[in-house]
């Protein structure tokens, strides 16, 4: 990934695609079993819109860059459409209720560990004068302490970190549960969950 922080947009969603693949596949498999029905393939534009809304964006004409950091050996989001990180989700854009979301994908090229590349990208975003708002979708349960360390000084940025479980300690950023946008994108309703 280019180290030029001036290339970052004002609004970014930084995504560890390996984590997203793990969590979406796991949710789809488990909730199909719980609900006893086949769940929809996740439309990536719908998922990114739900993440944006849960991250504090309101309907409008925002421009948001969704940056996927992915492993060259796993370039697919298997339960999403489109799914190919190397081409279908790279340098593509769509319009949503929150505005335009531009997707870019960056492979580790088998040079770096995904965790390290994600954290380096996070540091660059924190240091960028261009970035004002960040939504962070990393593997918080695996390297959350390192995310916290990078984000301890938010440099005045509006930051929301998504994770699977609630964070009890006080942080200099907002936290949200990644489960909600994923469940909505899978077509799971609260009514269904109440009956199970």
C-alpha positions as a Markdown table, in Angstrom:
| # | Residue | x | y | z |
|---|---|---|---|---|
| 1 | Unk | 0.0 | 0.0 | 0.0 |
| 2 | Unk | 1.3 | 3.4 | -0.9 |
| 3 | Unk | 2.7 | 5.3 | 2.1 |
| 4 | Unk | 1.5 | 8.7 | 0.8 |
| 5 | Unk | -1.1 | 9.8 | 3.4 |
| 6 | Unk | -2.4 | 12.6 | 1.2 |
| 7 | Unk | -4.1 | 9.9 | -0.9 |
| 8 | Unk | -6.5 | 9.0 | 1.9 |
| 9 | Unk | -10.0 | 10.4 | 1.6 |
| 10 | Unk | -11.8 | 12.4 | 4.3 |
| 11 | Unk | -14.0 | 9.4 | 5.2 |
| 12 | Unk | -12.6 | 5.9 | 5.2 |
| 13 | Unk | -13.7 | 2.4 | 6.1 |
| 14 | Unk | -10.6 | 0.3 | 6.8 |
| 15 | Unk | -11.4 | -3.4 | 6.5 |
| 16 | Unk | -9.4 | -6.5 | 7.3 |
| 17 | Unk | -10.9 | -8.7 | 4.6 |
| 18 | Unk | -9.7 | -11.9 | 6.2 |
| 19 | Unk | -11.7 | -11.0 | 9.3 |
| 20 | Unk | -14.7 | -10.0 | 7.2 |
| 21 | Unk | -14.5 | -13.4 | 5.4 |
| 22 | Unk | -14.3 | -15.2 | 8.7 |
| 23 | Unk | -17.1 | -13.4 | 10.4 |
| 24 | Unk | -19.6 | -13.4 | 7.5 |
| 25 | Unk | -19.0 | -17.1 | 6.7 |
| 26 | Unk | -19.4 | -18.0 | 10.3 |
| 27 | Unk | -22.6 | -15.9 | 10.8 |
| 28 | Unk | -24.1 | -17.3 | 7.6 |
| 29 | Unk | -23.4 | -20.9 | 8.5 |
| 30 | Unk | -24.5 | -20.6 | 12.1 |
| 31 | Unk | -27.6 | -18.6 | 11.5 |
| 32 | Unk | -28.8 | -20.9 | 8.7 |
| 33 | Unk | -28.6 | -23.7 | 11.3 |
| 34 | Unk | -30.4 | -21.6 | 14.0 |
| 35 | Unk | -33.1 | -20.2 | 11.8 |
| 36 | Unk | -33.4 | -23.4 | 9.8 |
| 37 | Unk | -33.4 | -21.6 | 6.4 |
| 38 | Unk | -31.0 | -20.6 | 3.7 |
| 39 | Unk | -29.8 | -17.0 | 4.1 |
| 40 | Unk | -29.1 | -14.6 | 1.3 |
| 41 | Unk | -25.7 | -13.9 | -0.2 |
| 42 | Unk | -24.5 | -10.6 | 1.2 |
| 43 | Unk | -24.6 | -7.7 | -1.2 |
| 44 | Unk | -21.4 | -5.9 | -0.4 |
| 45 | Unk | -22.9 | -2.5 | -1.2 |
| 46 | Unk | -25.7 | -3.2 | 1.3 |
| 47 | Unk | -23.2 | -4.3 | 4.0 |
| 48 | Unk | -21.0 | -1.3 | 3.5 |
| 49 | Unk | -24.1 | 1.0 | 3.7 |
| 50 | Unk | -25.2 | -0.7 | 7.0 |
| 51 | Unk | -21.6 | -0.3 | 8.3 |
| 52 | Unk | -21.6 | 3.3 | 7.3 |
| 53 | Unk | -24.9 | 4.0 | 9.0 |
| 54 | Unk | -23.9 | 2.2 | 12.2 |
| 55 | Unk | -20.7 | 4.1 | 12.1 |
| 56 | Unk | -22.5 | 7.4 | 12.3 |
| 57 | Unk | -23.0 | 8.5 | 8.8 |
| 58 | Unk | -26.4 | 9.9 | 7.9 |
| 59 | Unk | -28.2 | 9.9 | 4.6 |
| 60 | Unk | -26.5 | 12.4 | 2.3 |
| 61 | Unk | -23.8 | 13.0 | -0.3 |
| 62 | Unk | -20.7 | 11.8 | 1.6 |
| 63 | Unk | -17.8 | 10.3 | -0.3 |
| 64 | Unk | -16.4 | 7.3 | 1.5 |
| 65 | Unk | -13.4 | 5.1 | 0.6 |
| 66 | Unk | -13.8 | 1.5 | 1.7 |
| 67 | Unk | -10.3 | 0.0 | 1.8 |
| 68 | Unk | -10.0 | -3.8 | 1.9 |
| 69 | Unk | -6.7 | -5.2 | 3.1 |
| 70 | Unk | -6.5 | -8.8 | 2.0 |
| 71 | Unk | -4.3 | -11.9 | 1.9 |
| 72 | Unk | -3.2 | -12.7 | -1.7 |
| 73 | Unk | -3.9 | -16.4 | -0.9 |
| 74 | Unk | -7.5 | -15.6 | -0.1 |
| 75 | Unk | -8.8 | -13.0 | -2.5 |
| 76 | Unk | -12.5 | -13.9 | -2.2 |
| 77 | Unk | -15.3 | -12.9 | 0.2 |
| 78 | Unk | -17.1 | -16.2 | -0.3 |
| 79 | Unk | -20.6 | -15.2 | 1.0 |
| 80 | Unk | -20.6 | -11.8 | -0.6 |
| 81 | Unk | -21.4 | -10.5 | -4.1 |
| 82 | Unk | -19.4 | -9.2 | -5.7 |
| 83 | Unk | -16.8 | -11.3 | -4.1 |
| 84 | Unk | -13.4 | -10.9 | -5.8 |
| 85 | Unk | -11.2 | -8.5 | -3.9 |
| 86 | Unk | -8.6 | -8.4 | -6.7 |
| 87 | Unk | -10.9 | -7.0 | -9.4 |
| 88 | Unk | -14.7 | -6.8 | -8.6 |
| 89 | Unk | -14.1 | -4.9 | -5.3 |
| 90 | Unk | -11.1 | -2.9 | -6.5 |
| 91 | Unk | -11.4 | 0.6 | -7.9 |
| 92 | Unk | -15.2 | 0.3 | -8.1 |
| 93 | Unk | -17.9 | 2.6 | -6.7 |
| 94 | Unk | -21.6 | 2.6 | -6.0 |
| 95 | Unk | -24.1 | 5.1 | -4.7 |
| 96 | Unk | -26.0 | 4.5 | -1.5 |
| 97 | Unk | -28.2 | 6.4 | 0.8 |
| 98 | Unk | -25.1 | 7.8 | 2.6 |
| 99 | Unk | -23.5 | 8.9 | -0.7 |
| 100 | Unk | -20.8 | 7.4 | -2.9 |
| 101 | Unk | -18.7 | 4.5 | -1.6 |
| 102 | Unk | -15.5 | 3.9 | -3.5 |
| 103 | Unk | -13.9 | 0.5 | -3.0 |
| 104 | Unk | -10.2 | -0.2 | -3.2 |
| 105 | Unk | -8.4 | -3.5 | -2.4 |
| 106 | Unk | -4.8 | -3.9 | -1.3 |
| 107 | Unk | -3.1 | -7.3 | -1.2 |
| 108 | Unk | -0.3 | -8.3 | 1.1 |
| 109 | Unk | 1.4 | -9.9 | -1.9 |
| 110 | Unk | 2.7 | -12.6 | 0.4 |
| 111 | Unk | 5.2 | -10.0 | 1.8 |
| 112 | Unk | 3.5 | -8.9 | 5.0 |
| 113 | Unk | 1.2 | -10.5 | 7.5 |
| 114 | Unk | -2.3 | -9.2 | 7.1 |
| 115 | Unk | -2.4 | -8.0 | 10.7 |
| 116 | Unk | 0.8 | -5.9 | 10.2 |
| 117 | Unk | -0.4 | -4.5 | 6.9 |
| 118 | Unk | -3.8 | -3.5 | 8.5 |
| 119 | Unk | -2.1 | -1.9 | 11.5 |
| 120 | Unk | 0.3 | 0.0 | 9.2 |
| 121 | Unk | -2.6 | 1.2 | 7.1 |
| 122 | Unk | -4.4 | 2.3 | 10.3 |
| 123 | Unk | -1.3 | 4.3 | 11.5 |
| 124 | Unk | -1.1 | 6.0 | 8.1 |
| 125 | Unk | -4.8 | 6.9 | 8.3 |
| 126 | Unk | -4.3 | 8.4 | 11.8 |
| 127 | Unk | -1.4 | 10.4 | 10.6 |
| 128 | Unk | -3.1 | 11.7 | 7.5 |
| 129 | Unk | -4.4 | 15.3 | 7.7 |
| 130 | Unk | -7.0 | 14.4 | 5.1 |
| 131 | Unk | -8.8 | 11.8 | 7.1 |
| 132 | Unk | -11.6 | 13.2 | 9.4 |
| 133 | Unk | -13.7 | 10.1 | 10.0 |
| 134 | Unk | -12.7 | 6.5 | 10.1 |
| 135 | Unk | -14.6 | 3.3 | 10.5 |
| 136 | Unk | -12.4 | 0.4 | 11.5 |
| 137 | Unk | -13.3 | -3.2 | 10.8 |
| 138 | Unk | -10.3 | -5.2 | 12.1 |
| 139 | Unk | -9.9 | -8.5 | 13.9 |
| 140 | Unk | -10.4 | -6.8 | 17.3 |
| 141 | Unk | -10.6 | -10.1 | 19.2 |
| 142 | Unk | -7.2 | -11.2 | 17.8 |
| 143 | Unk | -5.2 | -7.9 | 17.7 |
| 144 | Unk | -7.5 | -5.4 | 19.5 |
| 145 | Unk | -4.8 | -4.3 | 21.9 |
| 146 | Unk | -2.7 | -3.2 | 18.9 |
| 147 | Unk | -5.6 | -1.4 | 17.4 |
| 148 | Unk | -6.2 | 0.4 | 20.8 |
| 149 | Unk | -2.5 | 1.3 | 20.9 |
| 150 | Unk | -2.6 | 2.9 | 17.4 |
| 151 | Unk | -5.9 | 4.7 | 18.2 |
| 152 | Unk | -4.9 | 6.0 | 21.7 |
| 153 | Unk | -4.3 | 9.4 | 20.2 |
| 154 | Unk | -7.1 | 9.9 | 17.6 |
| 155 | Unk | -5.6 | 13.2 | 16.3 |
| 156 | Unk | -9.1 | 14.8 | 16.5 |
| 157 | Unk | -10.6 | 12.2 | 14.1 |
| 158 | Unk | -14.1 | 10.8 | 14.5 |
| 159 | Unk | -13.4 | 7.1 | 14.9 |
| 160 | Unk | -15.7 | 4.1 | 15.2 |
| 161 | Unk | -14.2 | 0.6 | 15.8 |
| 162 | Unk | -16.4 | -2.4 | 15.0 |
| 163 | Unk | -16.0 | -5.7 | 16.9 |
| 164 | Unk | -17.9 | -8.8 | 17.7 |
| 165 | Unk | -18.3 | -8.3 | 21.5 |
| 166 | Unk | -19.0 | -5.1 | 23.5 |
| 167 | Unk | -16.0 | -3.3 | 24.7 |
| 168 | Unk | -16.3 | -2.5 | 28.4 |
| 169 | Unk | -13.3 | -0.2 | 28.9 |
| 170 | Unk | -13.3 | 3.5 | 28.1 |
| 171 | Unk | -11.8 | 4.3 | 24.7 |
| 172 | Unk | -11.1 | 7.5 | 22.8 |
| 173 | Unk | -13.3 | 6.2 | 20.0 |
| 174 | Unk | -16.8 | 4.8 | 19.6 |
| 175 | Unk | -17.4 | 1.1 | 19.4 |
| 176 | Unk | -20.1 | -0.7 | 17.5 |
| 177 | Unk | -21.0 | -4.4 | 17.1 |
| 178 | Unk | -20.2 | -5.7 | 13.6 |
| 179 | Unk | -22.9 | -8.4 | 14.1 |
| 180 | Unk | -25.8 | -6.0 | 13.4 |
| 181 | Unk | -24.8 | -4.8 | 9.9 |
| 182 | Unk | -23.9 | -8.4 | 8.9 |
| 183 | Unk | -27.2 | -9.8 | 10.2 |
| 184 | Unk | -29.2 | -7.1 | 8.4 |
| 185 | Unk | -27.2 | -7.7 | 5.2 |
| 186 | Unk | -28.0 | -11.5 | 5.5 |
| 187 | Unk | -31.7 | -10.7 | 5.7 |
| 188 | Unk | -32.1 | -11.7 | 9.3 |
| 189 | Unk | -34.9 | -9.9 | 11.1 |
| 190 | Unk | -35.2 | -9.2 | 14.8 |
| 191 | Unk | -38.6 | -10.9 | 14.8 |
| 192 | Unk | -37.0 | -14.1 | 13.6 |
| 193 | Unk | -34.4 | -14.0 | 16.4 |
| 194 | Unk | -37.1 | -13.4 | 19.1 |
| 195 | Unk | -38.8 | -16.6 | 18.2 |
| 196 | Unk | -35.6 | -18.7 | 18.5 |
